[in-house]
Short mmCIF file of C-alpha atoms and ligand atoms in Angstrom, two decimals:
data_model
loop_
_atom_site.label_atom_id
_atom_site.label_comp_id
_atom_site.label_asym_id
_atom_site.label_seq_id
_atom_site.Cartn_x
_atom_site.Cartn_y
_atom_site.Cartn_z
CA UNK D 189 -16.08 -13.36 16.81
CA UNK D 190 -13.74 -11.21 14.91
CA UNK D 191 -12.28 -9.71 18.15
CA UNK D 192 -10.20 -12.60 19.09
CA UNK D 193 -7.62 -12.32 15.82
CA UNK D 194 -4.51 -10.26 15.75
CA UNK D 195 -5.24 -6.96 14.33
CA UNK D 196 -4.32 -5.89 10.89
CA UNK D 197 -3.92 -2.44 9.38
CA UNK D 198 -2.82 -1.55 5.65
CA UNK D 199 -4.25 1.66 3.78
CA UNK D 200 -3.41 3.64 0.79
CA UNK D 201 -3.33 7.29 -0.15
CA UNK D 202 -6.03 8.83 -1.86
CA UNK D 203 -3.99 9.92 -5.08
CA UNK D 204 -6.00 8.40 -7.95
CA UNK D 205 -7.40 4.85 -8.21
CA UNK D 206 -5.38 1.49 -7.33
CA UNK D 207 -3.32 -0.15 -10.09
CA UNK D 208 -1.76 -3.42 -10.49
CA UNK D 209 1.22 -2.28 -8.14
CA UNK D 210 -1.02 -1.74 -5.49
CA UNK D 211 -2.35 -5.45 -6.14
CA UNK D 212 0.80 -7.29 -6.12
CA UNK D 213 2.36 -4.93 -3.24
CA UNK D 214 -0.58 -5.44 -0.73
CA UNK D 215 -4.10 -5.66 -2.22
CA UNK D 216 -3.93 -9.25 -2.79
CA UNK D 217 -2.59 -10.50 0.49
CA UNK D 218 -5.23 -7.98 2.59
CA UNK D 219 -7.74 -10.00 0.48
CA UNK D 220 -6.42 -13.45 1.72
CA UNK D 221 -5.36 -12.16 4.94
CA UNK D 222 -9.24 -11.65 5.46
CA UNK D 223 -10.17 -14.67 7.56
CA UNK D 224 -7.38 -14.84 9.94
CA UNK D 225 -7.08 -11.27 11.00
CA UNK D 226 -9.46 -8.81 12.28
CA UNK D 227 -8.27 -5.81 9.33
CA UNK D 228 -8.75 -2.17 9.19
CA UNK D 229 -8.04 -0.32 5.39
CA UNK D 230 -7.67 3.04 5.87
CA UNK D 231 -7.80 5.57 2.84
CA UNK D 232 -5.42 8.36 4.08
CA UNK D 233 -6.70 11.14 2.82
CA UNK D 234 -4.99 13.47 5.56
CA UNK D 235 -1.57 12.19 3.92
CA UNK D 236 -3.19 13.01 0.28
CA UNK D 237 -2.97 16.90 1.61
CA UNK D 238 0.89 16.63 1.78
CA UNK D 239 1.59 17.17 -1.89
CA UNK D 240 -1.98 17.90 -3.23
CA UNK D 241 -3.26 20.47 -0.73
CA UNK D 242 -4.73 22.99 -3.45
CA UNK D 243 -6.58 19.96 -5.19
CA UNK D 244 -9.18 18.85 -1.94
CA UNK D 245 -11.97 17.87 -4.90
CA UNK D 246 -9.59 15.40 -6.34
CA UNK D 247 -8.85 13.88 -3.15
CA UNK D 248 -12.34 13.43 -2.19
CA UNK D 249 -13.12 11.88 -5.46
CA UNK D 250 -10.03 9.52 -5.05
CA UNK D 251 -11.30 8.52 -1.47
CA UNK D 252 -14.67 7.30 -2.96
CA UNK D 253 -12.77 5.96 -5.88
CA UNK D 254 -10.48 3.92 -3.80
CA UNK D 255 -13.40 2.47 -1.33
CA UNK D 256 -14.71 1.18 -4.66
CA UNK D 257 -11.72 0.03 -5.61
CA UNK D 258 -11.67 -2.22 -2.19
CA UNK D 259 -14.92 -3.39 -2.39
CA UNK D 260 -14.67 -4.43 -6.09
CA UNK D 261 -10.61 -6.10 -5.29
CA UNK D 262 -12.49 -8.78 -2.64
CA UNK D 263 -12.46 -6.57 0.54
CA UNK D 264 -15.40 -7.59 2.16
CA UNK D 265 -17.40 -5.20 4.64
CA UNK D 266 -18.91 -8.20 6.57
CA UNK D 267 -15.46 -9.26 7.71
CA UNK D 268 -12.86 -6.17 7.17
CA UNK D 269 -13.04 -2.43 8.40
CA UNK D 270 -12.89 0.25 5.97
CA UNK D 271 -12.67 4.12 6.95
CA UNK D 272 -11.46 7.57 6.25
CA UNK D 273 -8.38 8.76 8.29
CA UNK D 274 -9.55 12.22 8.90
CA UNK D 275 -12.69 11.25 10.63
CA UNK D 276 -10.52 9.12 13.26
CA UNK D 277 -9.37 12.39 15.38
CA UNK D 278 -7.41 9.87 17.91
CA UNK D 279 -5.13 8.83 15.12
CA UNK D 280 -4.31 12.59 14.78
CA UNK D 281 -4.26 13.30 18.81
CA UNK D 282 -1.61 10.25 18.73
CA UNK D 283 0.72 11.67 16.11
CA UNK D 284 1.50 14.72 18.31
CA UNK D 285 2.60 12.57 21.18
CA UNK D 286 4.25 9.99 19.13
CA UNK D 287 6.15 12.66 17.26
CA UNK D 288 7.92 13.39 20.52
CA UNK D 289 9.75 10.03 20.40
CA UNK D 290 11.15 10.88 16.85
CA UNK D 291 14.47 12.42 16.80
CA UNK D 292 14.34 15.10 14.10
CA UNK D 293 17.30 14.25 12.04
CA UNK D 294 15.92 9.96 12.25
CA UNK D 295 13.07 11.29 10.41
CA UNK D 296 15.04 13.53 7.75
CA UNK D 297 17.38 10.02 7.27
CA UNK D 298 13.79 8.17 6.34
CA UNK D 299 14.89 6.98 2.75
CA UNK D 300 11.32 7.05 1.60
CA UNK D 301 11.03 10.62 2.81
CA UNK D 302 13.99 11.02 0.36
CA UNK D 303 12.93 9.10 -2.38
CA UNK D 304 9.88 10.91 -2.37
CA UNK D 305 11.32 14.60 -2.11
CA UNK D 306 13.33 13.55 -5.33
CA UNK D 307 10.83 11.39 -7.42
CA UNK D 308 8.07 14.19 -6.64
CA UNK D 309 10.27 16.59 -7.36
CA UNK D 310 9.46 18.53 -4.02
CA UNK D 311 13.21 20.36 -3.94
CA UNK D 312 13.08 22.00 -0.58
CA UNK D 313 9.30 23.21 -1.27
CA UNK D 314 7.79 20.63 0.55
CA UNK D 315 5.18 21.84 3.98
CA UNK D 316 6.15 20.67 7.04
CA UNK D 317 3.23 18.40 7.07
CA UNK D 318 5.28 16.24 4.47
CA UNK D 319 7.49 15.64 6.91
CA UNK D 320 5.06 14.62 9.27
CA UNK D 321 3.15 12.08 7.38
CA UNK D 322 5.25 9.08 8.54
CA UNK D 323 4.75 9.84 12.08
CA UNK D 324 1.15 10.01 11.08
CA UNK D 325 1.41 6.56 9.70
CA UNK D 326 3.11 5.43 12.99
CA UNK D 327 -0.36 6.84 14.65
CA UNK D 328 -2.59 5.02 12.03
CA UNK D 329 -0.64 1.41 12.93
CA UNK D 330 -0.52 1.73 16.49
CA UNK D 331 -4.21 3.13 17.02
CA UNK D 332 -5.23 0.31 16.24
CA UNK D 333 -2.47 -1.78 18.22
CA UNK D 334 -1.99 -4.00 15.40
CA UNK D 335 0.15 -6.77 15.18
CA UNK D 336 0.74 -7.02 11.18
CA UNK D 337 1.16 -4.80 8.44
CA UNK D 338 0.75 -5.83 4.77
CA UNK D 339 2.53 -3.39 2.61
CA UNK D 340 4.83 -2.71 -0.39
CA UNK D 341 8.74 -2.71 -0.24
CA UNK D 342 8.85 1.46 -0.07
CA UNK D 343 6.80 1.37 3.10
CA UNK D 344 9.65 -0.63 5.03
CA UNK D 345 11.54 2.75 6.67
CA UNK D 346 7.80 3.52 7.86
CA UNK D 347 7.55 0.21 9.35
CA UNK D 348 10.65 0.56 11.10
CA UNK D 349 9.87 4.04 12.49
CA UNK D 350 6.56 2.45 13.50
CA UNK D 351 8.37 -0.15 15.48
CA UNK D 352 10.77 1.81 17.16
CA UNK D 353 7.88 3.99 18.46
CA UNK D 354 6.06 0.95 19.86
CA UNK D 355 9.22 -0.06 21.72
CA UNK D 356 10.17 3.69 22.93
CA UNK D 357 6.83 4.25 24.34
CA UNK D 358 6.41 0.72 25.97
CA UNK D 359 9.85 1.21 27.76
CA UNK D 360 8.89 4.97 28.51
CA UNK D 361 5.55 4.68 29.76
CA UNK D 362 4.78 1.48 30.46
CA UNK D 363 7.76 -0.09 32.06
CA UNK D 364 8.71 -2.92 29.40
CA UNK D 365 12.45 -3.83 30.05
CA UNK D 366 14.68 -2.45 26.76
CA UNK D 367 16.18 -5.95 26.45
CA UNK D 368 12.42 -7.54 26.00
CA UNK D 369 12.11 -9.62 22.52
CA UNK D 370 10.06 -7.70 20.15
CA UNK D 371 7.54 -10.17 20.33
CA UNK D 372 7.03 -10.01 23.99
CA UNK D 373 6.41 -6.33 24.56
CA UNK D 374 2.72 -6.65 24.85
CA UNK D 375 3.15 -10.11 27.45
CA UNK D 376 5.60 -7.74 29.08
CA UNK D 377 3.24 -5.00 30.05
CA UNK D 378 3.51 -2.82 26.71
CA UNK D 379 0.32 -1.40 25.28
CA UNK D 380 1.27 -1.52 21.58
CA UNK D 381 2.97 -4.37 20.16
CA UNK D 382 6.16 -4.24 18.02
CA UNK D 383 4.49 -4.89 14.58
CA UNK D 384 5.21 -7.45 11.87
CA UNK D 385 5.44 -6.25 8.03
CA UNK D 386 4.36 -8.92 5.33
CA UNK D 387 5.63 -7.50 1.98
CA UNK D 388 4.05 -8.64 -1.60
CA UNK D 389 4.88 -11.26 -3.62
CA UNK D 390 6.97 -8.90 -5.87
CA UNK D 391 8.87 -6.53 -4.50
CA UNK D 392 8.39 -3.69 -6.93
CA UNK D 393 6.36 -3.79 -9.93
CA UNK D 394 7.35 -1.73 -12.77
CA UNK D 395 5.28 0.35 -15.25
CA UNK D 396 4.30 -0.23 -18.86
CA UNK D 397 7.11 2.53 -20.15
CA UNK D 398 10.96 2.17 -20.88
CA UNK D 399 13.46 2.76 -18.88
CA UNK D 400 15.33 6.05 -17.94
CA UNK D 401 18.47 7.33 -19.81
CA UNK D 402 20.25 5.73 -16.62
CA UNK D 403 18.73 2.43 -17.72
CA UNK D 404 16.43 1.51 -14.73
CA UNK D 405 12.69 1.02 -15.06
CA UNK D 406 10.44 3.22 -13.38
CA UNK D 407 8.15 1.88 -10.77
CA UNK D 408 4.14 1.82 -11.81
CA UNK D 409 2.63 5.05 -11.05
CA UNK D 410 -0.52 6.91 -11.93
CA UNK D 411 1.45 10.15 -12.38
CA UNK D 412 4.26 8.35 -14.64
CA UNK D 413 1.16 7.27 -16.57
CA UNK D 414 2.68 3.51 -16.85
CA UNK D 415 -0.40 2.18 -14.61
CA UNK D 416 -2.67 -0.37 -15.72
CA UNK D 417 -5.92 0.01 -13.16
CA UNK D 418 -7.90 -2.62 -11.62
CA UNK D 419 -10.96 -0.57 -13.02
CA UNK D 420 -9.28 -1.04 -16.43
CA UNK D 421 -11.67 -2.65 -18.99
CA UNK D 422 -10.57 -5.52 -21.28
CA UNK D 423 -10.11 -2.96 -24.57
CA UNK D 424 -7.96 -0.35 -22.02
CA UNK D 425 -5.89 -3.58 -20.43
CA UNK D 426 -5.28 -4.73 -24.17
CA UNK D 427 -4.19 -1.30 -25.19
CA UNK D 428 -1.90 -0.67 -22.79
CA UNK D 429 -0.50 -4.02 -22.92
CA UNK D 430 0.14 -3.49 -27.02
CA UNK D 431 2.25 -0.38 -26.52
CA UNK D 432 4.12 -1.83 -23.45
CA UNK D 433 7.75 -1.46 -23.58
CA UNK D 434 9.90 -4.46 -24.96
CA UNK D 435 13.21 -5.05 -26.14
CA UNK D 436 13.66 -1.93 -28.59
CA UNK D 437 16.60 -3.69 -30.54
CA UNK D 438 13.91 -6.56 -31.63
CA UNK D 439 12.43 -5.57 -34.85
CA UNK D 440 10.94 -8.63 -35.93
CA UNK D 441 10.09 -12.02 -34.24
CA UNK D 442 12.97 -13.67 -35.60
CA UNK D 443 15.48 -11.70 -33.82
CA UNK D 444 17.19 -12.74 -30.68
CA UNK D 445 15.45 -10.78 -27.73
CA UNK D 446 16.43 -9.90 -24.11
CA UNK D 447 13.96 -10.98 -21.61
CA UNK D 448 15.98 -9.33 -18.75
CA UNK D 449 14.78 -5.54 -17.51
CA UNK D 450 11.72 -6.10 -20.06
CA UNK D 451 8.30 -5.25 -18.83
CA UNK D 452 6.71 -7.90 -21.11
CA UNK D 453 8.43 -11.02 -19.26
CA UNK D 454 8.39 -8.69 -15.75
CA UNK D 455 4.73 -9.10 -16.11
CA UNK D 456 4.54 -12.82 -17.16
CA UNK D 457 6.72 -13.69 -14.38
CA UNK D 458 4.17 -11.81 -11.85
CA UNK D 459 0.95 -12.71 -13.17
CA UNK D 460 0.89 -15.58 -15.13
CA UNK D 461 -0.24 -18.82 -13.42
CA UNK D 462 1.62 -20.72 -16.00
CA UNK D 463 4.84 -21.18 -15.03
CA UNK D 464 6.16 -23.44 -17.30
CA UNK D 465 5.06 -21.75 -20.23
CA UNK D 466 6.93 -18.64 -19.23
CA UNK D 467 10.12 -20.39 -18.52
CA UNK D 468 9.81 -21.99 -21.91
CA UNK D 469 8.44 -18.81 -23.96
CA UNK D 470 11.32 -16.82 -22.40
CA UNK D 471 13.77 -19.23 -23.93
CA UNK D 472 11.88 -19.10 -27.06
CA UNK D 473 12.22 -14.72 -26.92
CA UNK D 474 15.95 -15.44 -26.37
CA UNK D 475 16.24 -17.09 -29.46
CA UNK D 476 13.79 -15.10 -31.69
CA UNK D 477 11.47 -18.11 -31.67
CA UNK D 478 8.40 -16.18 -30.46
CA UNK D 479 6.70 -12.73 -31.60
CA UNK D 480 6.25 -9.76 -29.48
CA UNK D 481 2.40 -10.07 -30.55
CA UNK D 482 2.07 -13.56 -28.96
CA UNK D 483 3.64 -12.97 -25.90
CA UNK D 484 1.50 -9.90 -25.72
CA UNK D 485 -1.71 -11.46 -26.60
CA UNK D 486 -0.61 -14.42 -23.78
CA UNK D 487 -0.31 -11.20 -21.37
CA UNK D 488 -3.44 -9.70 -22.15
CA UNK D 489 -5.48 -12.70 -21.53
CA UNK D 490 -3.72 -13.08 -18.40
CA UNK D 491 -4.50 -9.61 -16.78
CA UNK D 492 -7.98 -9.59 -18.38
CA UNK D 493 -8.66 -12.93 -16.36
CA UNK D 494 -7.39 -11.21 -13.14
CA UNK D 495 -8.74 -7.66 -13.73
CA UNK D 496 -12.13 -8.34 -15.47
CA UNK D 497 -14.32 -9.88 -12.10
CA UNK D 498 -12.59 -6.89 -10.15
CA UNK D 499 -13.96 -5.00 -13.07
CA UNK D 500 -17.82 -6.55 -13.65
CA UNK D 501 -17.82 -6.22 -9.47
CA UNK D 502 -16.57 -2.40 -9.61
CA UNK D 503 -19.36 -1.54 -12.05
CA UNK D 504 -21.92 -2.41 -9.54
CA UNK D 505 -20.61 -0.66 -6.54
CA UNK D 506 -19.67 2.23 -8.63
CA UNK D 507 -23.48 2.54 -9.75
CA UNK D 508 -24.46 2.73 -6.02
CA UNK D 509 -22.14 5.49 -4.19
CA UNK D 510 -24.75 5.50 -1.57
CA UNK D 511 -23.75 1.96 -0.35
CA UNK D 512 -20.13 2.54 -0.96
CA UNK D 513 -20.51 6.10 1.53
CA UNK D 514 -22.52 3.75 4.04
CA UNK D 515 -19.56 1.04 4.25
CA UNK D 516 -17.24 3.77 4.94
CA UNK D 517 -19.52 5.26 7.65
CA UNK D 518 -19.90 2.22 9.75
CA UNK D 519 -16.27 1.24 9.37
CA UNK D 520 -15.30 4.91 10.28
CA UNK D 521 -17.50 4.25 13.29
CA UNK D 522 -15.86 1.19 14.12
CA UNK D 523 -12.42 2.54 13.89
CA UNK D 524 -13.38 5.50 16.19
CA UNK D 525 -14.61 2.63 18.89
CA UNK D 526 -10.98 1.04 18.76
CA UNK D 527 -8.85 4.01 18.62
CA UNK D 528 -10.54 5.95 21.70
CA UNK D 529 -10.00 2.80 23.68
CA UNK D 530 -6.20 3.11 22.35
CA UNK D 531 -6.03 6.89 23.18
CA UNK D 532 -7.29 6.51 26.89
CA UNK D 533 -4.96 3.65 27.54
CA UNK D 534 -2.40 5.93 26.35
CA UNK D 535 -3.00 8.62 28.28
CA UNK D 536 -3.47 6.50 31.03
CA UNK D 537 0.13 5.13 30.61
CA UNK D 538 1.46 8.95 30.00
CA UNK D 539 -0.22 10.06 33.72
CA UNK D 540 -2.36 11.94 30.96
CA UNK D 541 -5.83 11.30 32.57
CA UNK D 542 -7.18 13.68 34.44
CA UNK D 543 -11.13 13.40 35.10
N1 LIG R 112 1.67 5.54 3.25
C1 LIG R 112 0.98 4.49 2.39
C2 LIG R 112 1.27 4.81 1.04
O1 LIG R 112 1.14 5.65 0.41
C3 LIG R 112 -0.02 4.75 2.81
C4 LIG R 112 -0.52 4.59 4.29
C5 LIG R 112 -0.94 5.32 5.18
C6 LIG R 112 -0.14 3.30 5.06
N2 LIG R 112 -1.02 4.90 6.40
C7 LIG R 112 -0.89 3.57 6.32
C8 LIG R 112 -0.04 1.82 4.93
C9 LIG R 112 -1.10 2.60 7.62
C10 LIG R 112 -0.09 0.55 5.95
C11 LIG R 112 -0.20 1.47 7.33
O2 LIG R 112 1.06 3.28 0.05
#
């Protein structure tokens, strides 16, 4: 039975549908790991409120969109549990206790927090809850006593914080010695394993657009309008690839082009299974012996082959939102069973079990 397998937790903040960046960063790994781990996938709707508290209906819609994307992408509710963060109260309760174990200056040094404040233009106008969300993420993970978390590179600081809180809790309340190896915390009496992270095969997927004035390609993101979604149909994919940024200095197919920092070739490197063709075509591109059109048409074929089956399955689930809700309801009930048990054990360890 699944309960003998180590637990895995991951999830997404519902701020839109899932795109190829989510796929290579984490979703692809999640689909592949379903047989080896007891998997819990959360839709982090509470986190969505940190930056869109004035748009509750949009968050609600996105929760259902992401659940539909999960099912379409191959997350199988018979093997894995999909649930809604706000409906699992033990997570919120543990967030409060865990917040005591994180020094405030440590939180303010979290590079992901700093990047988000910059990229989202939050200035010094972000709510207190924005700073709380990494602590909430620690609780998302530890409330399942998870051992592994597949995420993208941008989540590394949050995972490091999760590991620190697990060690700190186990040392303070479970008597685990501070010299213990990370992998031995539970064996030595700790409640929380020191989680491992599993990064996606592409560390950071760029979007379809061109570079910033400083010459940096931006990561794929719905808000930057440079994303290809798992819910895009073949025509939309073709249109997006055709208007994709390439080498602007190359005016005709016989001009030599540069493949570096060129989204067209970064996408081929990430998604095209025919590695030999990619290498050979890149060489031709550099010599001006292959056109943008031919290279883009190949990429369209590759991306349509990946996304079309997801798109087709998605149509079926999208036509039956009742079924998607039923999956979420059942998953949330299961998540509550496990996290309530963790909360009970955590309170015992903290000597706060009174009745
Ligand atoms: N912060 C993650 C993101 O924006 C989403 C998330 C919330 C998450 N809780 C999590 C990921 C727990 C992994 C584990 O992508």
